[in-house]
Coordinates of C-alpha atoms in Angstrom, one line a residue:
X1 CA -21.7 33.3 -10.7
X2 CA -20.1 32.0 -7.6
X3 CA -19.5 28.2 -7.4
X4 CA -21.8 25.4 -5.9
X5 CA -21.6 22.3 -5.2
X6 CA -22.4 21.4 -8.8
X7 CA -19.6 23.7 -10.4
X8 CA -17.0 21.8 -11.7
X9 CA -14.0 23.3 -9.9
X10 CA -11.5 23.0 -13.4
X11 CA -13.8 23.9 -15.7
X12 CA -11.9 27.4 -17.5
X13 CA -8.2 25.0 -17.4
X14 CA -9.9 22.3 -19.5
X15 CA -9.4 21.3 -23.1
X16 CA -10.5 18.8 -25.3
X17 CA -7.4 16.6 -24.9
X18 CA -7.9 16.9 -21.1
X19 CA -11.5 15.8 -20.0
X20 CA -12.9 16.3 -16.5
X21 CA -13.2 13.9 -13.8
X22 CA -16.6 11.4 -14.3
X23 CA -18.4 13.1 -11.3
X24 CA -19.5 16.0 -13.4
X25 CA -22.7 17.5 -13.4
X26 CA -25.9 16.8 -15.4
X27 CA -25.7 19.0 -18.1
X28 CA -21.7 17.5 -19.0
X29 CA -21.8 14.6 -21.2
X30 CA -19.3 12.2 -21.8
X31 CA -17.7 10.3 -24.9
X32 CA -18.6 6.1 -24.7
X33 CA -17.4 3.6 -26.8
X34 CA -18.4 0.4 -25.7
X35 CA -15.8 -2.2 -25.7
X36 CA -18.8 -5.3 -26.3
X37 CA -22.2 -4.8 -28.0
X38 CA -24.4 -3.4 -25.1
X39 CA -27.5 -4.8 -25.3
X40 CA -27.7 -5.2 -29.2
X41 CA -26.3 -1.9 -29.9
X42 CA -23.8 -0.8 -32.0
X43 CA -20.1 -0.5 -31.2
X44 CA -19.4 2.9 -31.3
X45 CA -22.0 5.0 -29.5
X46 CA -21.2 8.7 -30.0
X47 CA -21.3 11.8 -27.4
X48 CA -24.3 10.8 -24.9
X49 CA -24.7 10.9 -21.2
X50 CA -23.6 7.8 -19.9
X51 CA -26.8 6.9 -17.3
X52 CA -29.1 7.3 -19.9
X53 CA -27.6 5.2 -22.4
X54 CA -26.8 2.2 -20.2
X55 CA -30.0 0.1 -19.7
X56 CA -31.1 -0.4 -15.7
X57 CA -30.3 -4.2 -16.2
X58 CA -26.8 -3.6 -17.2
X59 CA -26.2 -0.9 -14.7
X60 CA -27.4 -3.8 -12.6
X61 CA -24.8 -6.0 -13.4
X62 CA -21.8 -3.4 -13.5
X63 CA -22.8 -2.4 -9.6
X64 CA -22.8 -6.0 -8.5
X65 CA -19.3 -6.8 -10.5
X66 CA -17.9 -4.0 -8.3
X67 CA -19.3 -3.9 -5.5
X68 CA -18.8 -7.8 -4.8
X69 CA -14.8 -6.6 -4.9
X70 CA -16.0 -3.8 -1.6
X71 CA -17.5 -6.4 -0.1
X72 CA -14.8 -8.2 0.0
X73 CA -12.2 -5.5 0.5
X74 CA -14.5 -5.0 3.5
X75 CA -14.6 -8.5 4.8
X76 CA -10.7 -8.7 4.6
X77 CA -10.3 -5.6 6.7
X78 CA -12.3 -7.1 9.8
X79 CA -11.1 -10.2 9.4
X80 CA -7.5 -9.0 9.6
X81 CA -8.7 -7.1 12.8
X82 CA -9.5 -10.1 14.8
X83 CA -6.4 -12.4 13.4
X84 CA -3.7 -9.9 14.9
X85 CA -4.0 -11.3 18.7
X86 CA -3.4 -15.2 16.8
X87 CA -0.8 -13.7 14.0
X88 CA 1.5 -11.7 17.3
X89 CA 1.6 -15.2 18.7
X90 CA 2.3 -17.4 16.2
X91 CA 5.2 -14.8 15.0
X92 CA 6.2 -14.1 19.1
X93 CA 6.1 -10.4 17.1
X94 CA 3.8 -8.2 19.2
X95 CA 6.0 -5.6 18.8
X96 CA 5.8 -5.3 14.8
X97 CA 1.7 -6.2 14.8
X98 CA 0.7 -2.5 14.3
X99 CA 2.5 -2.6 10.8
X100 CA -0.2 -5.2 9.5
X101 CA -2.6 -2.5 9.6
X102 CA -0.1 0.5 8.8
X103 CA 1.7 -1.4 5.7
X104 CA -2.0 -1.8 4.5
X105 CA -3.1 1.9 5.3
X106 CA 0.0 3.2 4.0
X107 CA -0.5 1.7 0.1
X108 CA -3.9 2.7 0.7
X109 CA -3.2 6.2 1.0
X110 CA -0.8 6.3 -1.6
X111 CA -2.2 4.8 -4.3
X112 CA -5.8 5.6 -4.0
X113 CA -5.2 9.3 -5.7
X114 CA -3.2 7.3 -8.3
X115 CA -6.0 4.7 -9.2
X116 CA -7.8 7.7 -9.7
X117 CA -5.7 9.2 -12.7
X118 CA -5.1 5.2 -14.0
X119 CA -9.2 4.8 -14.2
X120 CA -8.9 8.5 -16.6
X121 CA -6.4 7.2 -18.4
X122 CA -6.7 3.2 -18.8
X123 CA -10.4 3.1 -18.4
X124 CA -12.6 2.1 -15.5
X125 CA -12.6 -1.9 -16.2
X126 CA -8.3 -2.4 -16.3
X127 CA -7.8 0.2 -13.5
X128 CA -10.8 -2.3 -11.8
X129 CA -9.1 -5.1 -12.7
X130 CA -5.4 -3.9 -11.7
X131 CA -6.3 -3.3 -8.0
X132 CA -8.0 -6.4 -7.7
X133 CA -4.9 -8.3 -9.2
X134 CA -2.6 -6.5 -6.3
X135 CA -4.9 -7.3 -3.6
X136 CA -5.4 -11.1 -4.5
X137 CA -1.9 -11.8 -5.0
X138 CA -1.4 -9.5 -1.4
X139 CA -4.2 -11.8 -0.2
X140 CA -2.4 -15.2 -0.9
X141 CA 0.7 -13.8 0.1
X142 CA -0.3 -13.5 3.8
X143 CA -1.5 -17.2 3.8
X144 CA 1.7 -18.3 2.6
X145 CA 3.6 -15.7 4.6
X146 CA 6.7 -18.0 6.9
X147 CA 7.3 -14.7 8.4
X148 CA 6.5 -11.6 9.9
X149 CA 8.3 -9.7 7.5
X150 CA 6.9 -11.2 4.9
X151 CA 3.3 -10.8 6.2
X152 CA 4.0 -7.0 6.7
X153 CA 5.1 -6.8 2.6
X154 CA 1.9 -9.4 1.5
X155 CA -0.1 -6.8 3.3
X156 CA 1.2 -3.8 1.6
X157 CA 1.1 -5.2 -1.4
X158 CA -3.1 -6.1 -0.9
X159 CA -3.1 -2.5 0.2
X160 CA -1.7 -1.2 -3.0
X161 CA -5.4 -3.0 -4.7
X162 CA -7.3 -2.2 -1.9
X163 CA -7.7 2.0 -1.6
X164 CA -7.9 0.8 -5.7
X165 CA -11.1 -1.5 -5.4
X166 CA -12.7 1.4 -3.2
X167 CA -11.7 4.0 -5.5
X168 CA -12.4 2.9 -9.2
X169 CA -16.0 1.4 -7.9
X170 CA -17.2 4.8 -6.7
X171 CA -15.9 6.3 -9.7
X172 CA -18.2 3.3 -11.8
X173 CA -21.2 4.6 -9.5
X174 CA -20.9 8.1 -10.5
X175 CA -20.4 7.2 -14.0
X176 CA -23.8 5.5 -14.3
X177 CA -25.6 8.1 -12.5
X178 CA -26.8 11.6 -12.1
X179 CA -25.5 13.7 -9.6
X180 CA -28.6 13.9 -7.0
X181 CA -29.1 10.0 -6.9
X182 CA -25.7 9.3 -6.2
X183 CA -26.1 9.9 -2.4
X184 CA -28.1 7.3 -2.3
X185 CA -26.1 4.5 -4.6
X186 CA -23.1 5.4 -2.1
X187 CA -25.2 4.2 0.5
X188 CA -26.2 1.2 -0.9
X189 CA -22.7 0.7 -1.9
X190 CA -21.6 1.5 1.6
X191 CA -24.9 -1.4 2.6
X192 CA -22.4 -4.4 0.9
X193 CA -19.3 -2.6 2.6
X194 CA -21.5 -3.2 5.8
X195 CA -21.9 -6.6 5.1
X196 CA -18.4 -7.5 4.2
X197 CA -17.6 -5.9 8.1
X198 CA -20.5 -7.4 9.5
X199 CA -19.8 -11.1 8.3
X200 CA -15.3 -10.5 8.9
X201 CA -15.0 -9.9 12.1
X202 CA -16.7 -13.2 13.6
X203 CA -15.8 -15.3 10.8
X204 CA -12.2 -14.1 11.2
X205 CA -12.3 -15.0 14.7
X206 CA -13.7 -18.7 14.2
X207 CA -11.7 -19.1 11.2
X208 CA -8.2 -18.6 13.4
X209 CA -9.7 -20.5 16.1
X210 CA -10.9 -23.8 14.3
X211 CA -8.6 -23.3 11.1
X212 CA -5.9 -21.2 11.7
X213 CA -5.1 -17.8 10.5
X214 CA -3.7 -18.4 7.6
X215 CA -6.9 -20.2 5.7
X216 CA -8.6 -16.8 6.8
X217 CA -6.5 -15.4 4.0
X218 CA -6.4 -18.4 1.5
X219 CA -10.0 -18.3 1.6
X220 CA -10.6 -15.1 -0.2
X221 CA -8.7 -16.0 -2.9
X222 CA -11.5 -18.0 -5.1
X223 CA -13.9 -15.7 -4.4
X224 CA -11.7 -12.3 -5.7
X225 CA -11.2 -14.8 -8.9
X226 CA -14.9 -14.3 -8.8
X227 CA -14.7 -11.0 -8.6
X228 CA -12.0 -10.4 -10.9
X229 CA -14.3 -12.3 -13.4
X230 CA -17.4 -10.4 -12.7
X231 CA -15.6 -7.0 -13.8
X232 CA -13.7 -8.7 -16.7
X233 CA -17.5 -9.4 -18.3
X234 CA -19.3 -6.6 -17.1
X235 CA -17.8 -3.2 -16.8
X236 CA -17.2 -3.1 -20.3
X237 CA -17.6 0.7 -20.8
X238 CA -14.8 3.1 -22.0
X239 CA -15.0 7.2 -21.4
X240 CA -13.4 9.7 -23.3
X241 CA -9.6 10.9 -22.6
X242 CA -8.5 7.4 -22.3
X243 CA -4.8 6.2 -23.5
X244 CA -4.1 4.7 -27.1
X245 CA -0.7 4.2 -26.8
X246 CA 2.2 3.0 -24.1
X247 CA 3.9 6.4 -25.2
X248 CA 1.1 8.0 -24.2
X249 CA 0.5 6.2 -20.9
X250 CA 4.1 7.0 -19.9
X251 CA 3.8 10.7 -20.6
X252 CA 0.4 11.2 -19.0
X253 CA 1.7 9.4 -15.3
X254 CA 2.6 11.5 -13.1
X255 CA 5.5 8.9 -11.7
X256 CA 7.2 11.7 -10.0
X257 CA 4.4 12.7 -7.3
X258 CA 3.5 9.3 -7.5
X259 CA 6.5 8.2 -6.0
X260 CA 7.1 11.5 -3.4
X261 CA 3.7 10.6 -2.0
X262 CA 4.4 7.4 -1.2
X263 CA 8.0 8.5 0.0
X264 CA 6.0 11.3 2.4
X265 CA 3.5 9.3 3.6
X266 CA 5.5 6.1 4.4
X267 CA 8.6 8.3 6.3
X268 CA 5.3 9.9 8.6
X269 CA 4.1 6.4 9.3
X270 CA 7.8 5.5 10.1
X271 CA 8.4 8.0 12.6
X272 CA 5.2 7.6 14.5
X273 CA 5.8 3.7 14.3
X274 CA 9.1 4.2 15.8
X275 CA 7.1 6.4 18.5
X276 CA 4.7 4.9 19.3
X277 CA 5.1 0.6 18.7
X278 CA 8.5 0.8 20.1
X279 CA 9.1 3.4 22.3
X280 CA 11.5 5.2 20.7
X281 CA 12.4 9.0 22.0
X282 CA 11.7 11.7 19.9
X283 CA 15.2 13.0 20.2
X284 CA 16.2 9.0 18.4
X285 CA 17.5 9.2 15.0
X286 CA 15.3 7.3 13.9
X287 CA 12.4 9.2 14.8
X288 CA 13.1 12.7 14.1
X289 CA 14.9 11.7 11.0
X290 CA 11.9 10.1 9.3
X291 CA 10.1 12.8 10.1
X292 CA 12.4 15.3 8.6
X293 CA 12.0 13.1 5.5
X294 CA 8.7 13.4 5.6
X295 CA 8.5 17.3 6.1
X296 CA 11.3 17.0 2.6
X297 CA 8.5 14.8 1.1
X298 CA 6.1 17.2 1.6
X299 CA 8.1 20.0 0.0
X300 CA 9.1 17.7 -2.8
X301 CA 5.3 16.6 -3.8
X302 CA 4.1 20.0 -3.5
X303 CA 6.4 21.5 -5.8
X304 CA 6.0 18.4 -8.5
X305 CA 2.3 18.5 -8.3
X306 CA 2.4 22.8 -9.0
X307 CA 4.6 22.1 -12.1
X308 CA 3.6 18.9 -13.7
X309 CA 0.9 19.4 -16.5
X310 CA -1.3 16.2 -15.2
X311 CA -0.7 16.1 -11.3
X312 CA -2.0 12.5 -9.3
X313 CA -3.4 15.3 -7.0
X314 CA -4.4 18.6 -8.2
X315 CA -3.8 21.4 -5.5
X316 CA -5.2 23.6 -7.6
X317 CA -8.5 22.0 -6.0
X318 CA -8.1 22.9 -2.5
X319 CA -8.5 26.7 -3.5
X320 CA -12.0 25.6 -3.5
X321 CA -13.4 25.6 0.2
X322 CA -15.5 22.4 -0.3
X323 CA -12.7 20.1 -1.2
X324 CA -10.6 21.5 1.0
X325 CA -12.9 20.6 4.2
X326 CA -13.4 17.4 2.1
X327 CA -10.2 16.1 2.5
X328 CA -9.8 18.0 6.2
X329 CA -12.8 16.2 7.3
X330 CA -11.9 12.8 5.6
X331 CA -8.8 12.9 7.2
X332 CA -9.9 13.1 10.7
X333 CA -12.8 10.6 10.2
X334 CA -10.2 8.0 9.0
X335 CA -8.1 8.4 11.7
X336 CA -10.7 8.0 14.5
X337 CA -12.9 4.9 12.2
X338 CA -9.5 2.6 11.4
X339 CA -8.0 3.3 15.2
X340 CA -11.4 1.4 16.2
X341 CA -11.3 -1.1 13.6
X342 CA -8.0 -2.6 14.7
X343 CA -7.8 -1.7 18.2
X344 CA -11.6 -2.0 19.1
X345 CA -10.9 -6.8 18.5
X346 CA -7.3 -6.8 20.0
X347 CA -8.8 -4.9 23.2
X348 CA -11.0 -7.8 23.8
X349 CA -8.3 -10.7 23.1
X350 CA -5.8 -8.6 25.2
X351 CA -8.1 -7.0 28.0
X352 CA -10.6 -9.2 28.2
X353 CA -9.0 -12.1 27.5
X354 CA -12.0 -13.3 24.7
X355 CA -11.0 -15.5 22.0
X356 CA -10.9 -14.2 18.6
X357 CA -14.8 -15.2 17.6
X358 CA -16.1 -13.0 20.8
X359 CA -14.2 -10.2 19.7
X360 CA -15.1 -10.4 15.7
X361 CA -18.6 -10.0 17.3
X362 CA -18.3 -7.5 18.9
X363 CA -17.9 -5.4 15.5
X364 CA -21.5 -6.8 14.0
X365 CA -23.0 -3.8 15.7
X366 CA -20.5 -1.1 14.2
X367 CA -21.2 -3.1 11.1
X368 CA -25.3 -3.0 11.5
X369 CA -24.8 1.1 12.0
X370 CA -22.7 1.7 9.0
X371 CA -25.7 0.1 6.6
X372 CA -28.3 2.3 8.5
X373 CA -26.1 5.1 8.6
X374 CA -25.8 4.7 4.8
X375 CA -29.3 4.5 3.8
X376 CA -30.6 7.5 6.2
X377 CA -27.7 10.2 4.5
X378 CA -28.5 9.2 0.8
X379 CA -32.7 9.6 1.5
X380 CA -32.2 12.6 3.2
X381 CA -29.6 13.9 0.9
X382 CA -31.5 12.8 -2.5
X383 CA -35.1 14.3 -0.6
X384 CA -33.8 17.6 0.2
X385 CA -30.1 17.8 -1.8
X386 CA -28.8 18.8 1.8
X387 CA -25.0 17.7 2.5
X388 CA -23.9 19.9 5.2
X389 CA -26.3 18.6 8.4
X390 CA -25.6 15.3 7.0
X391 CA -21.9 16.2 7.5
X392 CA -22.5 18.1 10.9
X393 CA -24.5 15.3 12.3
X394 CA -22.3 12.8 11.4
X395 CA -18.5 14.4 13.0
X396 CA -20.9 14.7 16.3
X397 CA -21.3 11.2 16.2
X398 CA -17.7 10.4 15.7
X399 CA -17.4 12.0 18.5
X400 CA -20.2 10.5 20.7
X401 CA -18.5 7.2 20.2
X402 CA -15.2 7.8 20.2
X403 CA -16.2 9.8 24.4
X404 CA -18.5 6.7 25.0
X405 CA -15.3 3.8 24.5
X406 CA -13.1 6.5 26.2
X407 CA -15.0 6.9 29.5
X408 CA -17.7 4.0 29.5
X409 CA -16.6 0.9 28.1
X410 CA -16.8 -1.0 31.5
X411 CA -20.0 -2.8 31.2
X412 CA -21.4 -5.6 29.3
X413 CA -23.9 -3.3 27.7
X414 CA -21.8 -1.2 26.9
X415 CA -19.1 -2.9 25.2
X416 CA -21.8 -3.5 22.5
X417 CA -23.3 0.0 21.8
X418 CA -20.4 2.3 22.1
X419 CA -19.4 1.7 18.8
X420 CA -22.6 2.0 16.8
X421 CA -22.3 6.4 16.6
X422 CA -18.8 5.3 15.0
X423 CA -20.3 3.3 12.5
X424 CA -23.3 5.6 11.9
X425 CA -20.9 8.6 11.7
X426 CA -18.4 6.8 9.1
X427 CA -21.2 5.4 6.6
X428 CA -23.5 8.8 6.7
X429 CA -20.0 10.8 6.4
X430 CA -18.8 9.0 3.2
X431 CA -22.2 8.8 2.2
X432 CA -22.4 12.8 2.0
X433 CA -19.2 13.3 0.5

């Protein structure tokens, strides 16, 4: 039988010892021990599907637990946005005021495959638990930060618990339900994502004008205690295949690919930092030479990830064709949604000369689109089960947007609707996938 989008793409390399990923089909079922009584039952449930044995007010509060650490994750990253006009200032640093947003994206990228393996092997709750922990102490770095070195570390560090926060909760969401309704949790989950965007970007902005910038990043610290609390009590769940032992942590980590893809992906953002922030030729040291340390990289993950038994990334999964446009797709949607995010504020403060609250507001309408965009995907995808036009519709309208800034953002009007296809196209993408 030829594979669908329901075949699980590892199934004849799996053993007993090895269990798949949690997004699995109906018909897979899953070992839970819960770690507190659950509603009055008994510690040790047995084999049983996890959605079915989880009451709906429980799932309730396991959703809200997580999903308050999105929201936040996504009120940080517009918030941060519309500081970097008042943070190049202060600092006299407009030179090195890309790297807030590249330190971030860069532990992002490296260590969102990772949480992915640590919520396998530790369970969903510390893996939880552990990103939230890196991006609160990243958080209260910032606000303390004396420097603009030291603001460029506190934000890679909050970036190491961010792509964690995002990961880890959708991995929760599929956990808890089946496989055609979990278009539509993604889109509410993508709904408090919305929020978090919506409510950063002018709250940023009259935060660094009446406060400061820095109180824009102390302030999140209570309420990711909150957070951190919420999960602590709620996601008390375990799955089968986790860890008993350090030994057995150790041995399972894939430390080696861990570290190349952080070594790969941090020498590519060097070299195009070196390009592009500063000017640098392409015949400059240090230019080409990052990037021949990335092209080593490369080589160097790709060859750990073919040998070791447990890769962080398992290329044996882009044989298949859907995860391979997967990641193709995610790739180029990234690239065009965070160019906007961090560029779209500064234009305003540098072009336009607006203070910091005008341009946070100027996101609210990217923000508005994301919910929407959201909610239509996961109807349409849990009415018909159709991904693809959900997938087509949604690159066209990267697109759309991405023409409309480049050619038409001269007008009043326009410099509040050209961003809306982004947002629809990001939320109804992710939303799909």
């Amino acid at each position: 039988m030829s594979p669908s989008e329901t075949t699980p793409l590892l199934a004849s390399e799996l053993s007993p010892a090895r269990p798949t990923s949690p997004s699995r089909s109906d018909q897979d079922t899953v070992q839970i021990e819960v770690e507190h009584p659950l509603g009055g039952l008994a510690a040790n449930l047995g084999t049983a599907r996890l959605h079915q044995l989880v009451t709906p007010q429980k799932r309730t509060a396991i959703l809200a637990a997580v999903w308050t650490g999105v929201f936040l994750g996504a009120l940080d990253s517009t918030i941060v946005a519309t500081l970097m006009s008042s943070i190049s200032s202060d600092f006299g640093a407009s030179n090195q005021i890309s790297w807030l947003a590249s330190a971030y994206l860069l532990s992002t990228s490296a260590t969102g495959a990772l949480y992915g393996k640590l919520a396998d092997l530790l369970g969903r709750r510390r893996s939880n638990l552990i990103a939230l922990g890196f991006f609160t102490l990243g958080t209260l770095g910032c606000g303390l930060s004396s420097n603009m070195t030291q603001l460029i570390f506190s934000r890679f560090l909050a970036g190491c618990g961010g792509g964690g926060i995002m990961t880890t909760s959708s991995i929760i969401a599929t956990d808890l339900f089946r496989l055609d309704q979990r278009g539509l949790v993604q889109g509410f989950a993508n709904i408090c994502f919305g929020l978090g965007a919506a409510l950063g970007g002018p709250l940023g902005g009259w935060i660094a004008d009446t406060m400061g910038w820095r109180f824009a990043f102390l302030a999140q610290v209570p309420l990711l205690i909150i957070a951190t609390i919420l999960v602590a009590s709620f996601v008390d769940y375990k799955m089968e295949g986790q860890v008993t032992s350090k030994a057995e942590l150790a041995r399972r980590i894939d430390y080696r690919g861990s570290i190349a893809l952080i070594w790969m992906i941090g020498a590519l953002l060097l070299s195009l930092s070196f390009k592009s922030n500063l000017q640098y030729e392409w015949s400059d040291p240090r230019v080409y030479g990052n990037f021949i340390g990335f092209l080593v990289g490369l080589g160097v993950f790709i060859y750990i990830e073919s040998t070791v038994p447990e890769p962080v990334l398992p290329l044996r999964l882009l044989k298949f064709r859907t995860p391979l446009c997967s990641v193709g797709i995610s790739f180029f949607t990234s690239m065009i949604v965070f160019s906007v995010l961090y560029m779209y504020p500064l234009w305003f403060e540098t072009v336009k000369l607006s203070s910091p609250t005008e341009a946070g507001l100027h996101l609210i309408p990217n923000s508005i689109a994301l919910s929407i965009g959201s909610l239509a995907a996961g109807g349409w995808i849990l009415k018909t089960g159709q991904h693809k036009i959900v997938i087509f519709i949604s690159s066209a309208l990267l697109v759309l947007g991405s023409l409309l800034m480049l050619f038409r953002l001269d007008t009043p009007l326009h410099e509040w609707i050209d961003i809306i296809p982004n947002g629809l196209g990001f939320s109804a993408s992710t939303t799909a996938f």
